[in-house]
PDB file of C-alpha atoms in Angstrom:
ATOM      1  CA  MET A   1     -25.889   4.535  -5.206  1.00  0.00           C
ATOM      2  CA  THR A   2     -25.746   2.581  -1.929  1.00  0.00           C
ATOM      3  CA  PHE A   3     -22.843   3.577   0.305  1.00  0.00           C
ATOM      4  CA  GLN A   4     -20.278   0.783   0.567  1.00  0.00           C
ATOM      5  CA  THR A   5     -19.533   0.267   4.269  1.00  0.00           C
ATOM      6  CA  PHE A   6     -15.982  -0.859   5.064  1.00  0.00           C
ATOM      7  CA  GLU A   7     -17.232  -3.826   7.086  1.00  0.00           C
ATOM      8  CA  LEU A   8     -13.791  -5.324   7.792  1.00  0.00           C
ATOM      9  CA  GLU A   9     -12.443  -2.095   9.268  1.00  0.00           C
ATOM     10  CA  ASN A  10     -15.598  -1.559  11.332  1.00  0.00           C
ATOM     11  CA  TRP A  11     -15.314  -5.090  12.732  1.00  0.00           C
ATOM     12  CA  GLN A  12     -11.641  -4.585  13.558  1.00  0.00           C
ATOM     13  CA  SER A  13     -12.331  -1.276  15.262  1.00  0.00           C
ATOM     14  CA  ASP A  14     -14.922  -2.946  17.470  1.00  0.00           C
ATOM     15  CA  HIS A  15     -12.671  -5.792  18.593  1.00  0.00           C
ATOM     16  CA  GLU A  16      -8.938  -5.364  17.984  1.00  0.00           C
ATOM     17  CA  GLN A  17      -8.291  -3.314  21.141  1.00  0.00           C
ATOM     18  CA  THR A  18     -10.305  -5.527  23.462  1.00  0.00           C
ATOM     19  CA  VAL A  19      -9.464  -9.136  22.592  1.00  0.00           C
ATOM     20  CA  ARG A  20      -7.095 -11.097  24.809  1.00  0.00           C
ATOM     21  CA  PHE A  21      -5.319 -12.827  21.906  1.00  0.00           C
ATOM     22  CA  ASN A  22      -5.093 -11.056  18.558  1.00  0.00           C
ATOM     23  CA  LEU A  23      -4.383 -13.760  15.960  1.00  0.00           C
ATOM     24  CA  ALA A  24      -5.026 -11.618  12.890  1.00  0.00           C
ATOM     25  CA  ASP A  25      -2.962  -8.453  13.278  1.00  0.00           C
ATOM     26  CA  SER A  26      -1.673  -7.146   9.952  1.00  0.00           C
ATOM     27  CA  THR A  27       1.607  -5.792  11.313  1.00  0.00           C
ATOM     28  CA  VAL A  28       4.657  -7.030  13.188  1.00  0.00           C
ATOM     29  CA  ASP A  29       5.067  -6.632  16.937  1.00  0.00           C
ATOM     30  CA  PRO A  30       5.248  -2.865  17.491  1.00  0.00           C
ATOM     31  CA  VAL A  31       8.504  -1.144  18.305  1.00  0.00           C
ATOM     32  CA  THR A  32       8.814   0.691  21.621  1.00  0.00           C
ATOM     33  CA  VAL A  33      10.382   4.110  22.081  1.00  0.00           C
ATOM     34  CA  ALA A  34      13.129   2.391  24.074  1.00  0.00           C
ATOM     35  CA  ASP A  35      13.902   0.233  21.020  1.00  0.00           C
ATOM     36  CA  LEU A  36      14.514   3.384  18.998  1.00  0.00           C
ATOM     37  CA  VAL A  37      16.650   5.189  21.568  1.00  0.00           C
ATOM     38  CA  GLU A  38      20.023   3.451  21.727  1.00  0.00           C
ATOM     39  CA  ASP A  39      21.927   5.911  23.907  1.00  0.00           C
ATOM     40  CA  GLY A  40      21.727   9.252  25.673  1.00  0.00           C
ATOM     41  CA  GLU A  41      22.640  11.138  22.514  1.00  0.00           C
ATOM     42  CA  ASP A  42      19.609   9.689  20.715  1.00  0.00           C
ATOM     43  CA  LEU A  43      17.333  10.686  23.595  1.00  0.00           C
ATOM     44  CA  GLU A  44      18.757  14.201  23.684  1.00  0.00           C
ATOM     45  CA  ARG A  45      18.188  14.565  19.952  1.00  0.00           C
ATOM     46  CA  ILE A  46      14.560  13.404  20.249  1.00  0.00           C
ATOM     47  CA  MET A  47      13.856  15.665  23.232  1.00  0.00           C
ATOM     48  CA  SER A  48      15.185  18.693  21.391  1.00  0.00           C
ATOM     49  CA  VAL A  49      12.954  18.280  18.302  1.00  0.00           C
ATOM     50  CA  PRO A  50      10.694  21.359  17.943  1.00  0.00           C
ATOM     51  CA  LEU A  51       7.073  20.424  17.161  1.00  0.00           C
ATOM     52  CA  TYR A  52       6.668  23.025  14.412  1.00  0.00           C
ATOM     53  CA  TYR A  53       4.733  22.899  11.151  1.00  0.00           C
ATOM     54  CA  PRO A  54       6.754  20.872   8.639  1.00  0.00           C
ATOM     55  CA  GLU A  55       6.459  21.363   4.897  1.00  0.00           C
ATOM     56  CA  VAL A  56       2.921  20.492   3.824  1.00  0.00           C
ATOM     57  CA  ASN A  57       4.155  17.561   1.709  1.00  0.00           C
ATOM     58  CA  GLY A  58       6.307  16.213   4.570  1.00  0.00           C
ATOM     59  CA  GLU A  59       9.569  17.024   6.319  1.00  0.00           C
ATOM     60  CA  ARG A  60      12.271  17.248   3.652  1.00  0.00           C
ATOM     61  CA  SER A  61      14.703  15.003   5.523  1.00  0.00           C
ATOM     62  CA  LEU A  62      12.014  12.312   5.884  1.00  0.00           C
ATOM     63  CA  ARG A  63      11.089  12.531   2.205  1.00  0.00           C
ATOM     64  CA  GLY A  64      14.754  12.149   1.345  1.00  0.00           C
ATOM     65  CA  LEU A  65      14.990   8.955   3.374  1.00  0.00           C
ATOM     66  CA  ILE A  66      11.847   7.566   1.727  1.00  0.00           C
ATOM     67  CA  ALA A  67      13.181   8.470  -1.717  1.00  0.00           C
ATOM     68  CA  GLY A  68      16.297   6.465  -0.894  1.00  0.00           C
ATOM     69  CA  LEU A  69      14.202   3.283  -0.799  1.00  0.00           C
ATOM     70  CA  HIS A  70      13.862   3.461  -4.598  1.00  0.00           C
ATOM     71  CA  ASP A  71      16.275   3.927  -7.467  1.00  0.00           C
ATOM     72  CA  GLY A  72      15.858   7.097  -9.499  1.00  0.00           C
ATOM     73  CA  ILE A  73      13.468   8.793  -7.056  1.00  0.00           C
ATOM     74  CA  GLY A  74      14.158  12.235  -5.593  1.00  0.00           C
ATOM     75  CA  THR A  75      12.902  14.025  -2.495  1.00  0.00           C
ATOM     76  CA  ASP A  76      10.362  16.032  -4.487  1.00  0.00           C
ATOM     77  CA  ASP A  77       8.797  12.823  -5.843  1.00  0.00           C
ATOM     78  CA  VAL A  78       7.578  11.878  -2.349  1.00  0.00           C
ATOM     79  CA  LEU A  79       4.398  12.986  -0.582  1.00  0.00           C
ATOM     80  CA  VAL A  80       4.100  12.080   3.122  1.00  0.00           C
ATOM     81  CA  THR A  81       0.583  11.158   4.268  1.00  0.00           C
ATOM     82  CA  VAL A  82      -1.295  10.083   7.395  1.00  0.00           C
ATOM     83  CA  GLY A  83      -0.589   6.407   6.862  1.00  0.00           C
ATOM     84  CA  ALA A  84      -1.022   4.565   3.573  1.00  0.00           C
ATOM     85  CA  SER A  85      -4.798   4.927   3.906  1.00  0.00           C
ATOM     86  CA  GLU A  86      -4.689   8.651   3.194  1.00  0.00           C
ATOM     87  CA  ALA A  87      -2.309   8.022   0.302  1.00  0.00           C
ATOM     88  CA  ASN A  88      -4.756   5.593  -1.316  1.00  0.00           C
ATOM     89  CA  ALA A  89      -7.677   7.981  -0.800  1.00  0.00           C
ATOM     90  CA  ALA A  90      -5.737  10.882  -2.303  1.00  0.00           C
ATOM     91  CA  ILE A  91      -4.758   8.785  -5.334  1.00  0.00           C
ATOM     92  CA  VAL A  92      -8.340   7.738  -6.085  1.00  0.00           C
ATOM     93  CA  ASP A  93      -9.618  11.296  -5.649  1.00  0.00           C
ATOM     94  CA  ALA A  94      -6.860  12.865  -7.732  1.00  0.00           C
ATOM     95  CA  LEU A  95      -6.752  10.428 -10.634  1.00  0.00           C
ATOM     96  CA  CYS A  96     -10.266   9.076 -11.094  1.00  0.00           C
ATOM     97  CA  GLU A  97     -13.550  10.572 -12.253  1.00  0.00           C
ATOM     98  CA  PRO A  98     -17.005   8.983 -11.808  1.00  0.00           C
ATOM     99  CA  GLY A  99     -17.415   6.192 -14.349  1.00  0.00           C
ATOM    100  CA  ASP A 100     -13.677   5.526 -14.749  1.00  0.00           C
ATOM    101  CA  ARG A 101     -12.594   1.872 -14.768  1.00  0.00           C
ATOM    102  CA  VAL A 102     -10.591   0.942 -11.649  1.00  0.00           C
ATOM    103  CA  VAL A 103      -9.097  -2.560 -11.431  1.00  0.00           C
ATOM    104  CA  VAL A 104      -8.082  -4.035  -8.075  1.00  0.00           C
ATOM    105  CA  MET A 105      -6.331  -7.215  -6.932  1.00  0.00           C
ATOM    106  CA  GLU A 106      -8.425  -9.698  -4.942  1.00  0.00           C
ATOM    107  CA  PRO A 107      -8.319 -10.951  -2.282  1.00  0.00           C
ATOM    108  CA  GLY A 108      -7.053  -7.810  -0.622  1.00  0.00           C
ATOM    109  CA  TYR A 109      -7.675  -5.082   1.875  1.00  0.00           C
ATOM    110  CA  CYS A 110     -10.757  -3.565   0.279  1.00  0.00           C
ATOM    111  CA  GLN A 111      -9.984   0.091   0.834  1.00  0.00           C
ATOM    112  CA  VAL A 112      -9.301   1.175  -2.754  1.00  0.00           C
ATOM    113  CA  TRP A 113     -12.201  -1.022  -3.900  1.00  0.00           C
ATOM    114  CA  GLY A 114     -14.579   0.756  -1.499  1.00  0.00           C
ATOM    115  CA  LEU A 115     -13.236   4.249  -2.137  1.00  0.00           C
ATOM    116  CA  ALA A 116     -13.695   3.792  -5.869  1.00  0.00           C
ATOM    117  CA  ARG A 117     -17.193   2.297  -5.579  1.00  0.00           C
ATOM    118  CA  ASN A 118     -18.400   5.028  -3.231  1.00  0.00           C
ATOM    119  CA  SER A 119     -17.317   7.744  -5.635  1.00  0.00           C
ATOM    120  CA  GLY A 120     -19.024   6.231  -8.671  1.00  0.00           C
ATOM    121  CA  ARG A 121     -16.102   4.479 -10.360  1.00  0.00           C
ATOM    122  CA  ASP A 122     -16.512   1.288 -12.385  1.00  0.00           C
ATOM    123  CA  VAL A 123     -14.642  -1.275 -10.269  1.00  0.00           C
ATOM    124  CA  ALA A 124     -13.474  -4.666 -11.535  1.00  0.00           C
ATOM    125  CA  ALA A 125     -11.149  -7.226  -9.957  1.00  0.00           C
ATOM    126  CA  PHE A 126      -8.493  -9.688 -11.063  1.00  0.00           C
ATOM    127  CA  GLU A 127      -8.004 -12.669  -8.809  1.00  0.00           C
ATOM    128  CA  LEU A 128      -5.229 -14.475  -6.989  1.00  0.00           C
ATOM    129  CA  HIS A 129      -6.105 -18.186  -7.155  1.00  0.00           C
ATOM    130  CA  ALA A 130      -5.646 -20.439  -4.133  1.00  0.00           C
ATOM    131  CA  ASP A 131      -5.319 -23.528  -6.337  1.00  0.00           C
ATOM    132  CA  ARG A 132      -2.314 -21.912  -8.045  1.00  0.00           C
ATOM    133  CA  GLY A 133      -0.577 -20.981  -4.803  1.00  0.00           C
ATOM    134  CA  TRP A 134      -2.253 -17.544  -4.949  1.00  0.00           C
ATOM    135  CA  ALA A 135      -0.655 -16.659  -8.296  1.00  0.00           C
ATOM    136  CA  PRO A 136      -2.498 -13.867 -10.155  1.00  0.00           C
ATOM    137  CA  ASP A 137      -4.770 -14.435 -13.119  1.00  0.00           C
ATOM    138  CA  LEU A 138      -3.068 -12.082 -15.561  1.00  0.00           C
ATOM    139  CA  VAL A 139      -5.193 -13.305 -18.476  1.00  0.00           C
ATOM    140  CA  GLN A 140      -8.194 -12.049 -16.532  1.00  0.00           C
ATOM    141  CA  LEU A 141      -6.386  -8.782 -15.781  1.00  0.00           C
ATOM    142  CA  ARG A 142      -5.698  -8.158 -19.455  1.00  0.00           C
ATOM    143  CA  ARG A 143      -9.331  -8.889 -20.281  1.00  0.00           C
ATOM    144  CA  ILE A 144     -10.845  -6.467 -17.750  1.00  0.00           C
ATOM    145  CA  ALA A 145      -8.208  -3.722 -18.085  1.00  0.00           C
ATOM    146  CA  THR A 146      -9.965  -2.319 -21.122  1.00  0.00           C
ATOM    147  CA  PRO A 147      -8.598   0.636 -23.098  1.00  0.00           C
ATOM    148  CA  GLY A 148      -9.033   3.798 -21.067  1.00  0.00           C
ATOM    149  CA  THR A 149      -8.784   2.033 -17.694  1.00  0.00           C
ATOM    150  CA  ARG A 150      -7.718   4.734 -15.277  1.00  0.00           C
ATOM    151  CA  LEU A 151      -6.093   2.806 -12.456  1.00  0.00           C
ATOM    152  CA  ILE A 152      -4.774  -0.699 -11.705  1.00  0.00           C
ATOM    153  CA  TYR A 153      -4.147  -1.422  -8.024  1.00  0.00           C
ATOM    154  CA  ALA A 154      -1.805  -4.229  -6.916  1.00  0.00           C
ATOM    155  CA  CYS A 155      -0.623  -5.098  -3.408  1.00  0.00           C
ATOM    156  CA  ASN A 156       2.834  -6.737  -3.349  1.00  0.00           C
ATOM    157  CA  PRO A 157       3.608  -8.578  -1.092  1.00  0.00           C
ATOM    158  CA  ASN A 158      -0.084  -9.296  -0.967  1.00  0.00           C
ATOM    159  CA  ASN A 159      -2.330  -8.843   2.036  1.00  0.00           C
ATOM    160  CA  PRO A 160      -3.825 -11.270   3.076  1.00  0.00           C
ATOM    161  CA  THR A 161      -2.275 -14.158   1.117  1.00  0.00           C
ATOM    162  CA  GLY A 162       1.404 -13.256   1.485  1.00  0.00           C
ATOM    163  CA  TYR A 163       1.948 -13.959  -2.212  1.00  0.00           C
ATOM    164  CA  ILE A 164       4.951 -12.200  -3.772  1.00  0.00           C
ATOM    165  CA  LEU A 165       4.749 -11.500  -7.478  1.00  0.00           C
ATOM    166  CA  ALA A 166       7.477 -13.022  -9.618  1.00  0.00           C
ATOM    167  CA  ARG A 167       9.458 -10.546 -11.706  1.00  0.00           C
ATOM    168  CA  GLN A 168       7.850 -11.793 -14.903  1.00  0.00           C
ATOM    169  CA  GLU A 169       4.415 -11.291 -13.348  1.00  0.00           C
ATOM    170  CA  MET A 170       5.343  -7.754 -12.367  1.00  0.00           C
ATOM    171  CA  ALA A 171       6.582  -7.098 -15.898  1.00  0.00           C
ATOM    172  CA  GLU A 172       3.315  -8.366 -17.386  1.00  0.00           C
ATOM    173  CA  ILE A 173       1.240  -6.177 -15.048  1.00  0.00           C
ATOM    174  CA  VAL A 174       3.327  -3.199 -16.178  1.00  0.00           C
ATOM    175  CA  ARG A 175       2.744  -4.110 -19.848  1.00  0.00           C
ATOM    176  CA  ILE A 176      -0.996  -4.389 -19.303  1.00  0.00           C
ATOM    177  CA  ALA A 177      -1.099  -1.004 -17.549  1.00  0.00           C
ATOM    178  CA  GLU A 178       0.887   0.609 -20.362  1.00  0.00           C
ATOM    179  CA  ASP A 179      -1.251  -1.009 -23.065  1.00  0.00           C
ATOM    180  CA  CYS A 180      -4.525   0.305 -21.589  1.00  0.00           C
ATOM    181  CA  GLY A 181      -3.067   3.650 -20.472  1.00  0.00           C
ATOM    182  CA  ALA A 182      -3.712   3.100 -16.762  1.00  0.00           C
ATOM    183  CA  TRP A 183      -1.868   4.393 -13.753  1.00  0.00           C
ATOM    184  CA  LEU A 184      -0.352   1.522 -11.770  1.00  0.00           C
ATOM    185  CA  VAL A 185      -0.762   1.925  -8.013  1.00  0.00           C
ATOM    186  CA  ALA A 186       1.630  -0.378  -6.176  1.00  0.00           C
ATOM    187  CA  ASP A 187       0.716  -0.882  -2.530  1.00  0.00           C
ATOM    188  CA  GLU A 188       4.071  -1.977  -1.098  1.00  0.00           C
ATOM    189  CA  VAL A 189       3.489  -1.538   2.627  1.00  0.00           C
ATOM    190  CA  TYR A 190       4.621  -5.131   3.278  1.00  0.00           C
ATOM    191  CA  ARG A 191       8.014  -4.851   1.560  1.00  0.00           C
ATOM    192  CA  GLY A 192      10.572  -5.976   4.123  1.00  0.00           C
ATOM    193  CA  SER A 193       8.275  -8.355   5.987  1.00  0.00           C
ATOM    194  CA  GLU A 194       9.027 -11.384   3.779  1.00  0.00           C
ATOM    195  CA  ARG A 195       9.071 -14.599   5.791  1.00  0.00           C
ATOM    196  CA  LEU A 196      10.111 -17.331   3.373  1.00  0.00           C
ATOM    197  CA  ILE A 197      12.735 -15.466   1.335  1.00  0.00           C
ATOM    198  CA  ASP A 198      15.801 -13.476   2.354  1.00  0.00           C
ATOM    199  CA  ASP A 199      15.591 -10.782  -0.329  1.00  0.00           C
ATOM    200  CA  GLU A 200      13.324  -7.756  -0.122  1.00  0.00           C
ATOM    201  CA  THR A 201      10.519  -7.731  -2.674  1.00  0.00           C
ATOM    202  CA  PRO A 202      11.409  -5.563  -5.697  1.00  0.00           C
ATOM    203  CA  SER A 203       9.388  -2.397  -6.208  1.00  0.00           C
ATOM    204  CA  PHE A 204       7.187  -1.462  -9.146  1.00  0.00           C
ATOM    205  CA  VAL A 205       8.542   2.077  -8.822  1.00  0.00           C
ATOM    206  CA  GLY A 206      10.821   2.791 -11.776  1.00  0.00           C
ATOM    207  CA  MET A 207       9.375   0.040 -13.980  1.00  0.00           C
ATOM    208  CA  THR A 208       7.093   2.455 -15.869  1.00  0.00           C
ATOM    209  CA  ASP A 209       6.392   6.178 -15.929  1.00  0.00           C
ATOM    210  CA  LYS A 210       2.795   6.056 -14.691  1.00  0.00           C
ATOM    211  CA  VAL A 211       3.397   4.257 -11.400  1.00  0.00           C
ATOM    212  CA  ILE A 212       2.745   5.368  -7.824  1.00  0.00           C
ATOM    213  CA  GLY A 213       4.327   3.408  -4.986  1.00  0.00           C
ATOM    214  CA  VAL A 214       2.508   3.465  -1.633  1.00  0.00           C
ATOM    215  CA  GLY A 215       4.415   2.698   1.561  1.00  0.00           C
ATOM    216  CA  SER A 216       4.014   3.024   5.307  1.00  0.00           C
ATOM    217  CA  LEU A 217       5.807   2.703   8.634  1.00  0.00           C
ATOM    218  CA  SER A 218       2.786   0.793   9.959  1.00  0.00           C
ATOM    219  CA  LYS A 219       3.608  -2.724   8.774  1.00  0.00           C
ATOM    220  CA  SER A 220       7.174  -3.967   8.257  1.00  0.00           C
ATOM    221  CA  TYR A 221       8.659  -1.218  10.430  1.00  0.00           C
ATOM    222  CA  GLY A 222       6.429  -1.894  13.433  1.00  0.00           C
ATOM    223  CA  LEU A 223       5.622   1.811  13.880  1.00  0.00           C
ATOM    224  CA  SER A 224       1.879   1.841  13.244  1.00  0.00           C
ATOM    225  CA  GLY A 225       1.218   4.353  16.016  1.00  0.00           C
ATOM    226  CA  LEU A 226       3.161   7.047  14.163  1.00  0.00           C
ATOM    227  CA  ARG A 227       0.614   7.017  11.272  1.00  0.00           C
ATOM    228  CA  ILE A 228       3.236   7.888   8.645  1.00  0.00           C
ATOM    229  CA  GLY A 229       2.764   6.793   5.068  1.00  0.00           C
ATOM    230  CA  TRP A 230       3.773   7.992   1.618  1.00  0.00           C
TER     231      TRP A 230
END
């Protein structure tokens, strides 16, 4: 098997820190420490934080805050990771065996696609169509999500198109995942960065039992340098 190089990430690593004008950044303008510290009490609290080992699955208070982003989710349902990238890698490694069918949304950030290919999974894609305003081809999804499919990966809001799934589209994706027995991995790192609507995108978390929501401080929160995901 030929190793699948992550060409987009390699290209970004070569150029994103050196260009004068970055017109393709995937996050909002980063927050400064001064933005986070509103008064002397905040600064004192930050300066007094001991840099000890937290719980291996993440500081309990942080996991509680993350759990609060979703209905029906408790602190122990959350695993903190080094950004969303580690979360995606852990999911593929934990849930999929060589030969398992993995279905991904395209276009998209090709991380899960590459991770699955490089570990011998059978990767197929369902498309978002430009001529339909980037709406997903759910007929195609149902066709390729064959019985026994192990994982369906969807990014909502989508990177790079910005498309936000309608509730009926989300419901159909859930039905397809349930019908074929797949885990649904919902990459939701762009929730909260909606530009054309006022409401935050609803989450897949809670819509079915076999769903894993992936989030991060790197995108909508403007805190990419912290490398905190879940």
